[in-house]
PDB file of C-alpha atoms and ligand atoms in Angstrom:
ATOM      1  CA  UNK A  22     114.603  80.445  98.408  1.00 79.00           C
ATOM      2  CA  UNK A  23     114.069  82.631 101.399  1.00 92.00           C
ATOM      3  CA  UNK A  24     111.576  85.042 102.849  1.00 97.00           C
ATOM      4  CA  UNK A  25     113.248  88.423 103.280  1.00 98.00           C
ATOM      5  CA  UNK A  26     112.544  90.953 106.003  1.00 98.00           C
ATOM      6  CA  UNK A  27     110.456  93.882 104.759  1.00 98.00           C
ATOM      7  CA  UNK A  28     111.382  97.316 106.136  1.00 98.00           C
ATOM      8  CA  UNK A  29     108.493  99.043 107.870  1.00 96.00           C
ATOM      9  CA  UNK A  30     107.655 102.740 107.432  1.00 96.00           C
ATOM     10  CA  UNK A  31     108.900 105.128 108.839  1.00 94.00           C
ATOM     11  CA  UNK A  32     112.250 103.314 108.573  1.00 95.00           C
ATOM     12  CA  UNK A  33     114.812 105.774 107.162  1.00 97.00           C
ATOM     13  CA  UNK A  34     116.254 103.105 104.846  1.00 98.00           C
ATOM     14  CA  UNK A  35     113.047 103.278 102.780  1.00 98.00           C
ATOM     15  CA  UNK A  36     114.238 106.713 101.641  1.00 98.00           C
ATOM     16  CA  UNK A  37     117.557 105.542 100.174  1.00 98.00           C
ATOM     17  CA  UNK A  38     117.873 105.974  96.421  1.00 98.00           C
ATOM     18  CA  UNK A  39     118.661 102.700  94.622  1.00 98.00           C
ATOM     19  CA  UNK A  40     121.589 102.431  92.222  1.00 98.00           C
ATOM     20  CA  UNK A  41     121.531 100.879  88.754  1.00 98.00           C
ATOM     21  CA  UNK A  42     122.248  97.161  88.395  1.00 98.00           C
ATOM     22  CA  UNK A  43     125.495  97.074  86.381  1.00 97.00           C
ATOM     23  CA  UNK A  44     125.394  93.399  85.524  1.00 97.00           C
ATOM     24  CA  UNK A  45     122.464  91.001  85.741  1.00 98.00           C
ATOM     25  CA  UNK A  46     123.979  87.783  87.098  1.00 98.00           C
ATOM     26  CA  UNK A  47     123.144  84.750  89.247  1.00 98.00           C
ATOM     27  CA  UNK A  48     123.167  86.880  92.418  1.00 97.00           C
ATOM     28  CA  UNK A  49     120.582  89.194  90.817  1.00 98.00           C
ATOM     29  CA  UNK A  50     118.391  86.212  89.877  1.00 98.00           C
ATOM     30  CA  UNK A  51     118.668  84.779  93.389  1.00 98.00           C
ATOM     31  CA  UNK A  52     117.556  88.108  94.838  1.00 98.00           C
ATOM     32  CA  UNK A  53     114.657  88.257  92.338  1.00 98.00           C
ATOM     33  CA  UNK A  54     113.506  84.738  93.352  1.00 98.00           C
ATOM     34  CA  UNK A  55     113.655  85.647  97.041  1.00 98.00           C
ATOM     35  CA  UNK A  56     111.828  88.930  96.441  1.00 98.00           C
ATOM     36  CA  UNK A  57     109.072  87.086  94.543  1.00 98.00           C
ATOM     37  CA  UNK A  58     108.702  84.515  97.313  1.00 98.00           C
ATOM     38  CA  UNK A  59     108.593  87.299  99.915  1.00 98.00           C
ATOM     39  CA  UNK A  60     105.924  89.169  97.920  1.00 98.00           C
ATOM     40  CA  UNK A  61     103.750  86.058  97.404  1.00 97.00           C
ATOM     41  CA  UNK A  62     103.956  84.973 101.022  1.00 96.00           C
ATOM     42  CA  UNK A  63     103.129  88.445 102.431  1.00 96.00           C
ATOM     43  CA  UNK A  64     100.849  88.391 100.327  1.00 95.00           C
ATOM     44  CA  UNK A  65     101.354  91.413  98.092  1.00 96.00           C
ATOM     45  CA  UNK A  66     101.189  92.452  94.432  1.00 97.00           C
ATOM     46  CA  UNK A  67     104.542  94.204  94.198  1.00 98.00           C
ATOM     47  CA  UNK A  68     107.878  94.561  95.947  1.00 98.00           C
ATOM     48  CA  UNK A  69     110.906  96.777  95.392  1.00 98.00           C
ATOM     49  CA  UNK A  70     114.437  95.772  96.435  1.00 98.00           C
ATOM     50  CA  UNK A  71     114.529  98.936  98.586  1.00 98.00           C
ATOM     51  CA  UNK A  72     111.866  97.363 100.812  1.00 98.00           C
ATOM     52  CA  UNK A  73     114.156  94.435 101.635  1.00 98.00           C
ATOM     53  CA  UNK A  74     117.065  96.833 102.267  1.00 98.00           C
ATOM     54  CA  UNK A  75     118.850  96.121  98.979  1.00 98.00           C
ATOM     55  CA  UNK A  76     119.403  99.448  97.243  1.00 98.00           C
ATOM     56  CA  UNK A  77     119.492  98.280  93.633  1.00 98.00           C
ATOM     57  CA  UNK A  78     116.938  99.086  90.931  1.00 98.00           C
ATOM     58  CA  UNK A  79     114.915  95.864  90.942  1.00 98.00           C
ATOM     59  CA  UNK A  80     111.153  95.422  91.287  1.00 98.00           C
ATOM     60  CA  UNK A  81     108.803  92.445  91.055  1.00 98.00           C
ATOM     61  CA  UNK A  82     105.079  92.739  90.325  1.00 98.00           C
ATOM     62  CA  UNK A  83     102.267  90.198  89.949  1.00 98.00           C
ATOM     63  CA  UNK A  84      98.705  91.509  89.839  1.00 97.00           C
ATOM     64  CA  UNK A  85      97.185  88.207  88.628  1.00 96.00           C
ATOM     65  CA  UNK A  86      94.723  86.388  90.864  1.00 92.00           C
ATOM     66  CA  UNK A  87      96.446  83.044  90.326  1.00 92.00           C
ATOM     67  CA  UNK A  88      99.873  84.539  91.192  1.00 92.00           C
ATOM     68  CA  UNK A  89     101.359  83.112  88.015  1.00 95.00           C
ATOM     69  CA  UNK A  90     102.273  86.257  86.055  1.00 97.00           C
ATOM     70  CA  UNK A  91     105.426  87.465  87.718  1.00 98.00           C
ATOM     71  CA  UNK A  92     106.957  90.505  86.074  1.00 98.00           C
ATOM     72  CA  UNK A  93     110.548  91.446  86.847  1.00 98.00           C
ATOM     73  CA  UNK A  94     111.904  94.899  86.058  1.00 98.00           C
ATOM     74  CA  UNK A  95     115.601  95.667  86.456  1.00 99.00           C
ATOM     75  CA  UNK A  96     116.660  99.328  86.026  1.00 98.00           C
ATOM     76  CA  UNK A  97     113.061 100.263  85.126  1.00 98.00           C
ATOM     77  CA  UNK A  98     112.395 103.608  83.478  1.00 98.00           C
ATOM     78  CA  UNK A  99     109.050 105.170  82.590  1.00 98.00           C
ATOM     79  CA  UNK A 100     109.585 106.426  79.037  1.00 98.00           C
ATOM     80  CA  UNK A 101     106.017 107.579  78.372  1.00 98.00           C
ATOM     81  CA  UNK A 102     102.896 108.182  80.414  1.00 98.00           C
ATOM     82  CA  UNK A 103      99.403 109.475  79.788  1.00 98.00           C
ATOM     83  CA  UNK A 104      96.093 110.097  81.487  1.00 98.00           C
ATOM     84  CA  UNK A 105      95.381 110.337  85.166  1.00 97.00           C
ATOM     85  CA  UNK A 106      93.579 108.134  87.617  1.00 96.00           C
ATOM     86  CA  UNK A 107      93.088 107.818  91.327  1.00 97.00           C
ATOM     87  CA  UNK A 108      93.386 104.428  92.930  1.00 96.00           C
ATOM     88  CA  UNK A 109      93.463 103.186  96.514  1.00 97.00           C
ATOM     89  CA  UNK A 110      96.929 101.907  97.339  1.00 97.00           C
ATOM     90  CA  UNK A 111      98.515  99.911 100.096  1.00 97.00           C
ATOM     91  CA  UNK A 112     102.106  98.860 100.712  1.00 98.00           C
ATOM     92  CA  UNK A 113     103.817  95.947 102.450  1.00 98.00           C
ATOM     93  CA  UNK A 114     106.016  98.521 104.204  1.00 98.00           C
ATOM     94  CA  UNK A 115     102.970 100.443 105.472  1.00 97.00           C
ATOM     95  CA  UNK A 116     100.711  97.630 106.729  1.00 95.00           C
ATOM     96  CA  UNK A 117      97.018  98.326 107.259  1.00 94.00           C
ATOM     97  CA  UNK A 118      97.054 101.751 105.583  1.00 96.00           C
ATOM     98  CA  UNK A 119      95.100 102.275 102.349  1.00 97.00           C
ATOM     99  CA  UNK A 120      94.860 105.700 100.729  1.00 97.00           C
ATOM    100  CA  UNK A 121      93.967 107.126  97.345  1.00 97.00           C
ATOM    101  CA  UNK A 122      96.840 108.308  95.162  1.00 98.00           C
ATOM    102  CA  UNK A 123      96.677 110.068  91.797  1.00 97.00           C
ATOM    103  CA  UNK A 124      98.951 108.670  89.114  1.00 98.00           C
ATOM    104  CA  UNK A 125      99.281 108.297  85.347  1.00 98.00           C
ATOM    105  CA  UNK A 126      96.679 105.975  83.844  1.00 98.00           C
ATOM    106  CA  UNK A 127      99.029 104.432  81.286  1.00 98.00           C
ATOM    107  CA  UNK A 128     102.773 104.027  81.344  1.00 98.00           C
ATOM    108  CA  UNK A 129     105.370 102.624  78.998  1.00 98.00           C
ATOM    109  CA  UNK A 130     108.273 101.114  80.896  1.00 98.00           C
ATOM    110  CA  UNK A 131     111.671 100.111  79.629  1.00 98.00           C
ATOM    111  CA  UNK A 132     113.694  97.674  81.740  1.00 98.00           C
ATOM    112  CA  UNK A 133     115.881  94.581  81.719  1.00 98.00           C
ATOM    113  CA  UNK A 134     114.453  91.168  82.515  1.00 98.00           C
ATOM    114  CA  UNK A 135     116.128  88.610  84.802  1.00 97.00           C
ATOM    115  CA  UNK A 136     118.311  87.428  81.920  1.00 97.00           C
ATOM    116  CA  UNK A 137     119.546  90.984  81.350  1.00 98.00           C
ATOM    117  CA  UNK A 138     117.549  91.353  78.121  1.00 98.00           C
ATOM    118  CA  UNK A 139     115.951  94.755  77.481  1.00 98.00           C
ATOM    119  CA  UNK A 140     112.180  94.919  76.980  1.00 98.00           C
ATOM    120  CA  UNK A 141     109.462  97.540  76.792  1.00 98.00           C
ATOM    121  CA  UNK A 142     106.022  97.093  78.345  1.00 98.00           C
ATOM    122  CA  UNK A 143     102.884  99.176  78.030  1.00 98.00           C
ATOM    123  CA  UNK A 144     100.704  98.957  81.108  1.00 98.00           C
ATOM    124  CA  UNK A 145      97.396 100.410  82.219  1.00 97.00           C
ATOM    125  CA  UNK A 146      94.921  99.866  85.033  1.00 95.00           C
ATOM    126  CA  UNK A 147      96.109  98.309  88.273  1.00 96.00           C
ATOM    127  CA  UNK A 148      99.366  97.052  86.729  1.00 97.00           C
ATOM    128  CA  UNK A 149     100.305 100.624  85.779  1.00 98.00           C
ATOM    129  CA  UNK A 150      99.561 101.775  89.332  1.00 98.00           C
ATOM    130  CA  UNK A 151     101.733  99.014  90.815  1.00 98.00           C
ATOM    131  CA  UNK A 152     104.661  99.688  88.518  1.00 98.00           C
ATOM    132  CA  UNK A 153     104.626 103.410  89.371  1.00 98.00           C
ATOM    133  CA  UNK A 154     104.318 102.643  93.099  1.00 98.00           C
ATOM    134  CA  UNK A 155     107.299 100.244  92.987  1.00 98.00           C
ATOM    135  CA  UNK A 156     109.479 102.559  90.886  1.00 98.00           C
ATOM    136  CA  UNK A 157     108.814 105.254  93.509  1.00 98.00           C
ATOM    137  CA  UNK A 158     110.316 102.926  96.152  1.00 98.00           C
ATOM    138  CA  UNK A 159     113.551 102.787  94.132  1.00 98.00           C
ATOM    139  CA  UNK A 160     113.709 106.577  94.358  1.00 98.00           C
ATOM    140  CA  UNK A 161     113.203 106.429  98.105  1.00 98.00           C
ATOM    141  CA  UNK A 162     109.581 107.478  97.953  1.00 98.00           C
ATOM    142  CA  UNK A 163     106.783 105.773  99.899  1.00 98.00           C
ATOM    143  CA  UNK A 164     103.178 106.286  98.715  1.00 98.00           C
ATOM    144  CA  UNK A 165     102.119 108.068 101.904  1.00 97.00           C
ATOM    145  CA  UNK A 166     104.343 110.979 100.828  1.00 97.00           C
ATOM    146  CA  UNK A 167     101.634 111.902  98.299  1.00 97.00           C
ATOM    147  CA  UNK A 168      99.243 112.590 101.202  1.00 97.00           C
ATOM    148  CA  UNK A 169      98.844 115.741 103.270  1.00 97.00           C
ATOM    149  CA  UNK A 170     101.385 116.426 106.044  1.00 97.00           C
ATOM    150  CA  UNK A 171      98.630 115.905 108.604  1.00 97.00           C
ATOM    151  CA  UNK A 172      97.809 112.447 107.264  1.00 96.00           C
ATOM    152  CA  UNK A 173     101.482 111.528 107.075  1.00 96.00           C
ATOM    153  CA  UNK A 174     102.015 112.527 110.699  1.00 96.00           C
ATOM    154  CA  UNK A 175      99.015 110.461 111.780  1.00 96.00           C
ATOM    155  CA  UNK A 176     100.182 107.413 109.808  1.00 96.00           C
ATOM    156  CA  UNK A 177     103.712 107.658 111.245  1.00 95.00           C
ATOM    157  CA  UNK A 178     102.337 107.883 114.776  1.00 95.00           C
ATOM    158  CA  UNK A 179      99.983 104.950 114.242  1.00 94.00           C
ATOM    159  CA  UNK A 180     102.676 102.705 112.801  1.00 94.00           C
ATOM    160  CA  UNK A 181     105.257 103.626 115.450  1.00 92.00           C
ATOM    161  CA  UNK A 182     102.726 102.831 118.154  1.00 92.00           C
ATOM    162  CA  UNK A 183     101.920  99.491 116.551  1.00 90.00           C
ATOM    163  CA  UNK A 184     105.638  98.659 116.147  1.00 88.00           C
ATOM    164  CA  UNK A 185     106.221  99.373 119.840  1.00 90.00           C
ATOM    165  CA  UNK A 186     103.286  97.158 120.806  1.00 89.00           C
ATOM    166  CA  UNK A 187     104.543  94.208 118.793  1.00 81.00           C
ATOM    167  CA  UNK A 188     108.112  94.344 120.162  1.00 69.00           C
TER     168      UNK A 188
HETATM  169 NI1   NI B 502     105.050  99.721  98.475  1.00 80.82          NI
END
């Protein structure tokens, strides 16, 4: 397994739109294992392939405290959603920034698992938030894009400054 490099906002590659995985094979499973290891070591609760500069529709999520409930979604699609809630979010690609985002409270997601088998999952609470946040990444959308232009400008400036300082 390997720890992958996570792209940092405002990297343009975070805005690429991921393509569908045509065939779930050993290479897909290897990427999934590396993404999970990268997420756990960060540590984080979710990671999209987009964030490691692989533009395929794959996300991993684990919101459990013991880090033993990995969920893998390949070609995920929200097929139903309801309610609304606001939750403070962070992102491994936007370190140190936490902001409230309004999203659906419940979602039903259809996807393939790492064996290529289709499944449907109903999620609510924090899991629902994470799934929506990660699916956004696959569409090239970072959570800060839900904020006002002023906030986005400030966040970009802050992160660019920090990236320069750590070079
Ligand atoms: Ni994120």
